[in-house]
Short mmCIF file of N, CA and C in Angstrom, two decimals:
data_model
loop_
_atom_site.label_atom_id
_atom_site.label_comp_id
_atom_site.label_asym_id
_atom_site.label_seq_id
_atom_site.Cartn_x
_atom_site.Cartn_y
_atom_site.Cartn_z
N UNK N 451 -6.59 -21.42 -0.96
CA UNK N 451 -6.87 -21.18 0.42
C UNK N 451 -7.87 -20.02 0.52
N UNK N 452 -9.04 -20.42 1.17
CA UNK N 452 -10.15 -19.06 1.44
C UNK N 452 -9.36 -18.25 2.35
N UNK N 453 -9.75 -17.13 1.81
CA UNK N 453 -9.65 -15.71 2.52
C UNK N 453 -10.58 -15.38 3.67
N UNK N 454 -9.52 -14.91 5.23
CA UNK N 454 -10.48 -14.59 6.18
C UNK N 454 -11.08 -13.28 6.02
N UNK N 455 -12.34 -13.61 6.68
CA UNK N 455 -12.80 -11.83 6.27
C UNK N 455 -12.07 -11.31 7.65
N UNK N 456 -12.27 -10.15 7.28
CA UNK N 456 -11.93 -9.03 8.70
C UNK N 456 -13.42 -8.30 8.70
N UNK N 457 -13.16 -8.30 10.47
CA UNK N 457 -14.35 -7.12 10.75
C UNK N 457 -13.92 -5.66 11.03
N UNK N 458 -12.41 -5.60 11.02
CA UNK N 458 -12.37 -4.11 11.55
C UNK N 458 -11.01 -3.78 10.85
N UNK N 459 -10.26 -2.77 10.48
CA UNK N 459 -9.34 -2.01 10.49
C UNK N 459 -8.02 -2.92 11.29
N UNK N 460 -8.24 -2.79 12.53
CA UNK N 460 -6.96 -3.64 13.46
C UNK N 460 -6.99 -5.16 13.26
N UNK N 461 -8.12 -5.73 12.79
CA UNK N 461 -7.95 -6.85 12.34
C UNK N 461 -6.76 -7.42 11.57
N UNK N 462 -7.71 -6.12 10.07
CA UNK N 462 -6.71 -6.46 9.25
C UNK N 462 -5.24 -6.12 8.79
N UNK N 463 -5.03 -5.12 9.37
CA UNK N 463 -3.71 -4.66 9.75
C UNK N 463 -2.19 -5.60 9.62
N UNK N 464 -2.85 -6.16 10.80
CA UNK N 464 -1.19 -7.79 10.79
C UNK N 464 -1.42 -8.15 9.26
N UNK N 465 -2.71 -8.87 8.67
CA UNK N 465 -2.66 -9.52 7.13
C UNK N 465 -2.23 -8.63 6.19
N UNK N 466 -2.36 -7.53 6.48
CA UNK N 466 -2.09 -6.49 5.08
C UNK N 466 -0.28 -6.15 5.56
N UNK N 467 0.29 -6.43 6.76
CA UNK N 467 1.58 -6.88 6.89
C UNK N 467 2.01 -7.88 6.12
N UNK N 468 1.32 -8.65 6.68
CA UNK N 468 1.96 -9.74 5.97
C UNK N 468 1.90 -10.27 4.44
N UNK N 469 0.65 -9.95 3.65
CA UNK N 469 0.91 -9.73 2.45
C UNK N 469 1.78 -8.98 1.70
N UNK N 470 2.68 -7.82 2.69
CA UNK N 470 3.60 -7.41 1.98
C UNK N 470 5.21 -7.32 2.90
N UNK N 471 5.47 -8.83 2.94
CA UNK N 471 6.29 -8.95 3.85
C UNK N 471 7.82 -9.11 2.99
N UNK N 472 8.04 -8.72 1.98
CA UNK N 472 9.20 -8.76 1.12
C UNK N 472 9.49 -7.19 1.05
N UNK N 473 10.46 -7.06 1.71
CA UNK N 473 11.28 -5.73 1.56
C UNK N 473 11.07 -4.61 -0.11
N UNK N 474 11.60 -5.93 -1.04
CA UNK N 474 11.20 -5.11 -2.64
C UNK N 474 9.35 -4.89 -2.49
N UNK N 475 8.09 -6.08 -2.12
CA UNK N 475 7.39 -5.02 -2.47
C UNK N 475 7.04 -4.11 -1.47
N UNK N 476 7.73 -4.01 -0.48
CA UNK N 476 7.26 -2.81 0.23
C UNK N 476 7.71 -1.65 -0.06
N UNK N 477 9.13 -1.47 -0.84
CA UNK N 477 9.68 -0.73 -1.48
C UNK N 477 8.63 0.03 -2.49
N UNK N 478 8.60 -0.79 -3.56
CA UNK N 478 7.80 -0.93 -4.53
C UNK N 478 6.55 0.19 -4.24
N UNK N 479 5.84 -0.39 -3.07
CA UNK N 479 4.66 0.57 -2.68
C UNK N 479 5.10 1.95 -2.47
N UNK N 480 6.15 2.07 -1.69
CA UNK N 480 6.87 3.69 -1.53
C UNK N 480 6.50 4.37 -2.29
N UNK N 481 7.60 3.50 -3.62
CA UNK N 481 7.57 4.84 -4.86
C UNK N 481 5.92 5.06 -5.50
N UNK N 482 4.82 4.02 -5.26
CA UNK N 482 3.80 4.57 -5.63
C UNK N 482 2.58 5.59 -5.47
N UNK N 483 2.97 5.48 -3.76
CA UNK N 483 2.53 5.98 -2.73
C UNK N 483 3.21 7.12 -2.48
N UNK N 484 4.60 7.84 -2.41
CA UNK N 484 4.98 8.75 -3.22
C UNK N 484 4.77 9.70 -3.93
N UNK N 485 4.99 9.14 -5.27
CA UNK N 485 4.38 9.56 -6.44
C UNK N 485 2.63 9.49 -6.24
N UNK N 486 2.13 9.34 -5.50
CA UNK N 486 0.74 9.77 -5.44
C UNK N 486 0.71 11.19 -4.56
N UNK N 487 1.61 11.02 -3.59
CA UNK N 487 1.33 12.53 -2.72
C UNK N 487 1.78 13.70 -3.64
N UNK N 488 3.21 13.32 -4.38
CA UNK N 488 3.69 14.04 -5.24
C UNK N 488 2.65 14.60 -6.34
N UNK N 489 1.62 13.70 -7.24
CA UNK N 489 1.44 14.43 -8.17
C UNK N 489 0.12 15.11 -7.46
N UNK N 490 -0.62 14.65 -6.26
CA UNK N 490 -1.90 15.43 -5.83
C UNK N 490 -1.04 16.65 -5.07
N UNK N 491 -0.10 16.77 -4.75
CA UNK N 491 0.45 18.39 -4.71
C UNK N 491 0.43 18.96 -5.74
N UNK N 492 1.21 18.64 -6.67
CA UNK N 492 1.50 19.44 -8.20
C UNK N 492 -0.04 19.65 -8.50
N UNK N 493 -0.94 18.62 -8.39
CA UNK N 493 -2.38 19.19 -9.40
C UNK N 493 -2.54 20.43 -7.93
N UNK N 494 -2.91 20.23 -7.03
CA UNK N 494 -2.80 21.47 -6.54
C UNK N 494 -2.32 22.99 -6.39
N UNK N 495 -1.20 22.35 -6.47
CA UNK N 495 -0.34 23.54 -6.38
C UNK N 495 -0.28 24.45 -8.07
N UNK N 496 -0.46 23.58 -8.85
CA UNK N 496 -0.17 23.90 -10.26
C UNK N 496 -1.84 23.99 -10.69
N UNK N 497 -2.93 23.96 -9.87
CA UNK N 497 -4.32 23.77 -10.56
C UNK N 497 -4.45 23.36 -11.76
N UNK N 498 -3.32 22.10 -11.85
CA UNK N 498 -4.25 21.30 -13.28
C UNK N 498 -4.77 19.97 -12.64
N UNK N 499 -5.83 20.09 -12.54
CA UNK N 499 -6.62 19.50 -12.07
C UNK N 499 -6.68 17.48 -12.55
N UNK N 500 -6.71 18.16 -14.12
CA UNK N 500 -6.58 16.73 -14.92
C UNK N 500 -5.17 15.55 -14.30
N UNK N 501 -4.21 16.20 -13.65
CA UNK N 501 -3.39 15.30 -13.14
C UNK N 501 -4.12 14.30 -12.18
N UNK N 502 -4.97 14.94 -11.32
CA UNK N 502 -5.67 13.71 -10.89
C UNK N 502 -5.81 12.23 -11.36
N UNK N 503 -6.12 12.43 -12.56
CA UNK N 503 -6.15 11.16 -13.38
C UNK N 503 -5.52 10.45 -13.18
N UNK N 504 -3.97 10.62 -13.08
CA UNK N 504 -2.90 9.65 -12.90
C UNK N 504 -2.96 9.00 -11.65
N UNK N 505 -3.59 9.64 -10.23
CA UNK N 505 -3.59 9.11 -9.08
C UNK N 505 -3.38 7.10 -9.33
N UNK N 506 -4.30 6.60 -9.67
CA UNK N 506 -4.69 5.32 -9.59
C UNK N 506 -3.94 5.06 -10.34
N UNK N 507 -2.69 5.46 -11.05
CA UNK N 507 -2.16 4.49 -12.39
C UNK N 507 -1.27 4.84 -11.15
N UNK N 508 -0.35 5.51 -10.96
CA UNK N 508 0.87 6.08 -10.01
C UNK N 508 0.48 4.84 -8.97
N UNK N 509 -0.10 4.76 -8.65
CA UNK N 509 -0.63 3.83 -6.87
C UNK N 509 -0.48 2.35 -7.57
N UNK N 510 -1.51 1.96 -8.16
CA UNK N 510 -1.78 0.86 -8.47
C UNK N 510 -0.72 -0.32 -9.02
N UNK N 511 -0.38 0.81 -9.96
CA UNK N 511 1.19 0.50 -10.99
C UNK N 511 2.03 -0.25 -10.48
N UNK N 512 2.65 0.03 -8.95
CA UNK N 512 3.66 -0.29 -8.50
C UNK N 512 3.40 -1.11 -7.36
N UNK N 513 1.98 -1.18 -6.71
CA UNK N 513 1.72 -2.11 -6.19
C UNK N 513 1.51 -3.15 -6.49
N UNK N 514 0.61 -3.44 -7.86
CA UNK N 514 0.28 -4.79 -8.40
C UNK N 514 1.91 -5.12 -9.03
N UNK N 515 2.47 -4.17 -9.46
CA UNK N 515 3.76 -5.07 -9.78
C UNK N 515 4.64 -5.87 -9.01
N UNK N 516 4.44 -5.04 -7.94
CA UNK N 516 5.14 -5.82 -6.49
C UNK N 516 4.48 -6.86 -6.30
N UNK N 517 3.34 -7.21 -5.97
CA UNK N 517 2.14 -8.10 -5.60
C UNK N 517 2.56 -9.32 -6.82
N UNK N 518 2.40 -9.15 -8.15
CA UNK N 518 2.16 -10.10 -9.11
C UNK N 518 3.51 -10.74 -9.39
N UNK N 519 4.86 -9.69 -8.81
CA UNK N 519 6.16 -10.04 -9.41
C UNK N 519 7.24 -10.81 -8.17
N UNK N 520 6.86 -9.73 -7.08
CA UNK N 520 7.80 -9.59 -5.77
C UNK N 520 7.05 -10.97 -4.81
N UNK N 521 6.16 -10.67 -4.53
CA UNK N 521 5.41 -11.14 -3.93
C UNK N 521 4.14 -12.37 -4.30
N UNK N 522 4.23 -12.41 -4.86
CA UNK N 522 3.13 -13.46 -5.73
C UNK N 522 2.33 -13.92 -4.56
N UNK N 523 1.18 -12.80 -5.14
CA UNK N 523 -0.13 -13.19 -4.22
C UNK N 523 -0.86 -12.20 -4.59
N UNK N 524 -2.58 -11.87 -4.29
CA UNK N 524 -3.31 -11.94 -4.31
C UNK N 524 -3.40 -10.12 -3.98
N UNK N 525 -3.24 -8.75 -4.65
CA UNK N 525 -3.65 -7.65 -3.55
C UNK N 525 -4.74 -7.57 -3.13
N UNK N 526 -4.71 -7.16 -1.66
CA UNK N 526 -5.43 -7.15 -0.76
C UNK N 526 -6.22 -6.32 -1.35
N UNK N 527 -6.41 -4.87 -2.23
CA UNK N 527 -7.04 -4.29 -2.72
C UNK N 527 -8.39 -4.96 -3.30
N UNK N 528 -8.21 -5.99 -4.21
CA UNK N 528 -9.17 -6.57 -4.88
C UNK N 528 -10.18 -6.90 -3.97
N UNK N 529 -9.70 -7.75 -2.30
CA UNK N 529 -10.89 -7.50 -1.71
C UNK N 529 -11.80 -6.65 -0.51
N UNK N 530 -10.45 -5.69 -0.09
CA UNK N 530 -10.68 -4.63 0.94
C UNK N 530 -9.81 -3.35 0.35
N UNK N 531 -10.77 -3.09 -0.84
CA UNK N 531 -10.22 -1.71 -1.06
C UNK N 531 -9.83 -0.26 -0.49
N UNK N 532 -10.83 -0.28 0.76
CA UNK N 532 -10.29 1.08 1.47
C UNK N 532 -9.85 0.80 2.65
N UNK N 533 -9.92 -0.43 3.07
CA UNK N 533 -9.02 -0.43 3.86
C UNK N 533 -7.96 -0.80 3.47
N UNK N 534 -7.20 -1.37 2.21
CA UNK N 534 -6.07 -1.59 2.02
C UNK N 534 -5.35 -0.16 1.40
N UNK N 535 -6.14 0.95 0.91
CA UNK N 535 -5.84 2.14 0.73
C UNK N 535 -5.35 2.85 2.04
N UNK N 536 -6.06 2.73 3.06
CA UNK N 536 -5.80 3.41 4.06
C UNK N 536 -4.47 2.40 5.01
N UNK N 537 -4.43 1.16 5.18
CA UNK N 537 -2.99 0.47 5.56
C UNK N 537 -1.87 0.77 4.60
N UNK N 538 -1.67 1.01 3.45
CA UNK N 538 -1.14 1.91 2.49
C UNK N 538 -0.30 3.07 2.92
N UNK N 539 -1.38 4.22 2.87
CA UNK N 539 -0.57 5.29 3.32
C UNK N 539 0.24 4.94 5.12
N UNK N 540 -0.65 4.25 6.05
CA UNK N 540 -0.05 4.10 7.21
C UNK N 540 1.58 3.38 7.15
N UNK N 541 1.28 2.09 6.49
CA UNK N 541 2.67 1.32 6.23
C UNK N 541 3.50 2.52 5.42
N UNK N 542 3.31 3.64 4.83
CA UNK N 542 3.83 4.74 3.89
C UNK N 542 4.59 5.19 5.18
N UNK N 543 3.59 5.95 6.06
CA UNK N 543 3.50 7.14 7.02
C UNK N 543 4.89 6.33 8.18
N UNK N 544 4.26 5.09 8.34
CA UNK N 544 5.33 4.46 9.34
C UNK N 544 6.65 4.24 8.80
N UNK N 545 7.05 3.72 7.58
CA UNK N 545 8.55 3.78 7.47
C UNK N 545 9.17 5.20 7.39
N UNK N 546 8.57 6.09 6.67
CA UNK N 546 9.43 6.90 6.57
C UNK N 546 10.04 7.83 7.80
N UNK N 547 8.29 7.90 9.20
CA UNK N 547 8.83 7.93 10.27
C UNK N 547 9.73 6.94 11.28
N UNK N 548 10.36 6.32 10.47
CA UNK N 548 11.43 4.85 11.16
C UNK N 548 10.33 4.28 11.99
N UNK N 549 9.40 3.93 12.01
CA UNK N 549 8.08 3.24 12.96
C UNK N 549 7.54 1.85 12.68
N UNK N 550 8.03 1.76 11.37
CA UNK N 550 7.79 0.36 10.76
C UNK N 550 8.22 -0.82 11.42
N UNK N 551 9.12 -1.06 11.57
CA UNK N 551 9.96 -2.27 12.60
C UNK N 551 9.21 -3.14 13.06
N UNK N 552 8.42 -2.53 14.19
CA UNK N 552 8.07 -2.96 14.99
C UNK N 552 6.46 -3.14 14.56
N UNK N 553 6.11 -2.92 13.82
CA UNK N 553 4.21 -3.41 13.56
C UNK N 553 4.60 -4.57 12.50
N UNK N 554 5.81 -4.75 11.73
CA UNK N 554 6.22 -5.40 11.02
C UNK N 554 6.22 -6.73 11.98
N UNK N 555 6.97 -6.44 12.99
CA UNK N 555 7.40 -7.99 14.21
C UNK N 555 6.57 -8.13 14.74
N UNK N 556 5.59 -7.64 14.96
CA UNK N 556 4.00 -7.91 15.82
C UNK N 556 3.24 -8.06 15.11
N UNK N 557 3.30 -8.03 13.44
CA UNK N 557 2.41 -8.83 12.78
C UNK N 557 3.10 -10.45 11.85
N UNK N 558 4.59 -10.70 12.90
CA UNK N 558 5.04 -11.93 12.19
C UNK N 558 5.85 -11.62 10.82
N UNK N 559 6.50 -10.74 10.31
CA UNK N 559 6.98 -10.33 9.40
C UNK N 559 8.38 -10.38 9.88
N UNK N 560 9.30 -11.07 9.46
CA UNK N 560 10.71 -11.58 10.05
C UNK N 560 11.76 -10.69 8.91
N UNK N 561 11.06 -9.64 7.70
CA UNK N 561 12.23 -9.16 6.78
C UNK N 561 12.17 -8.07 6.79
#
């Protein structure tokens, strides 16, 4: 099945819902997304800089596992990389502020 393009951010929003409409990989993304804020504090806070490095293994790691294992499909990354970076931290930012619910049911996501 071809992929729709998006022209904007709110477009793609509902699809990048719904590509991760299984509870485990949304989980999944947490701990990567997480562990990304986590270790870009520590390289900060600790000025070792070289932790940076890990950013993209920490992120990636646990998304494509979700994606390839949980979810079997396609990450959205491969073809809207910053915007699937930036729906990322938001879907991040929204559960942990209990906010998720509801962009979840307005983009058709029933779990």
């Amino acid at each position: 099945m071809a992929q729709r393009e998006y022209a904007t951010f709110a477009e793609f929003w509902p699809f990048y819902l719904r590509e991760h409409s299984r509870p485990r990989t949304r989980a999944l993304h947490y701990i990567g997304t997480t562990l990304v804020v986590a270790i870009a504090l520590f390289a900060v806070a600790t000025q070792r800089w070289w932790w940076l490095l890990a950013l993209p293994l920490a992120g990636y790691f646990f998304a494509w596992l979700a994606h390839f294992t949980v979810e079997k499909n396609r990450p959205a990354t491969f073809t809207y990389p910053l915007w699937s970076l930036a729906a990322d931290f938001r879907m991040w930012a929204l559960w942990l502020s209990g906010r998720l619910g509801p962009e979840l049911k307005r983009a058709g996501v029933n779990r």
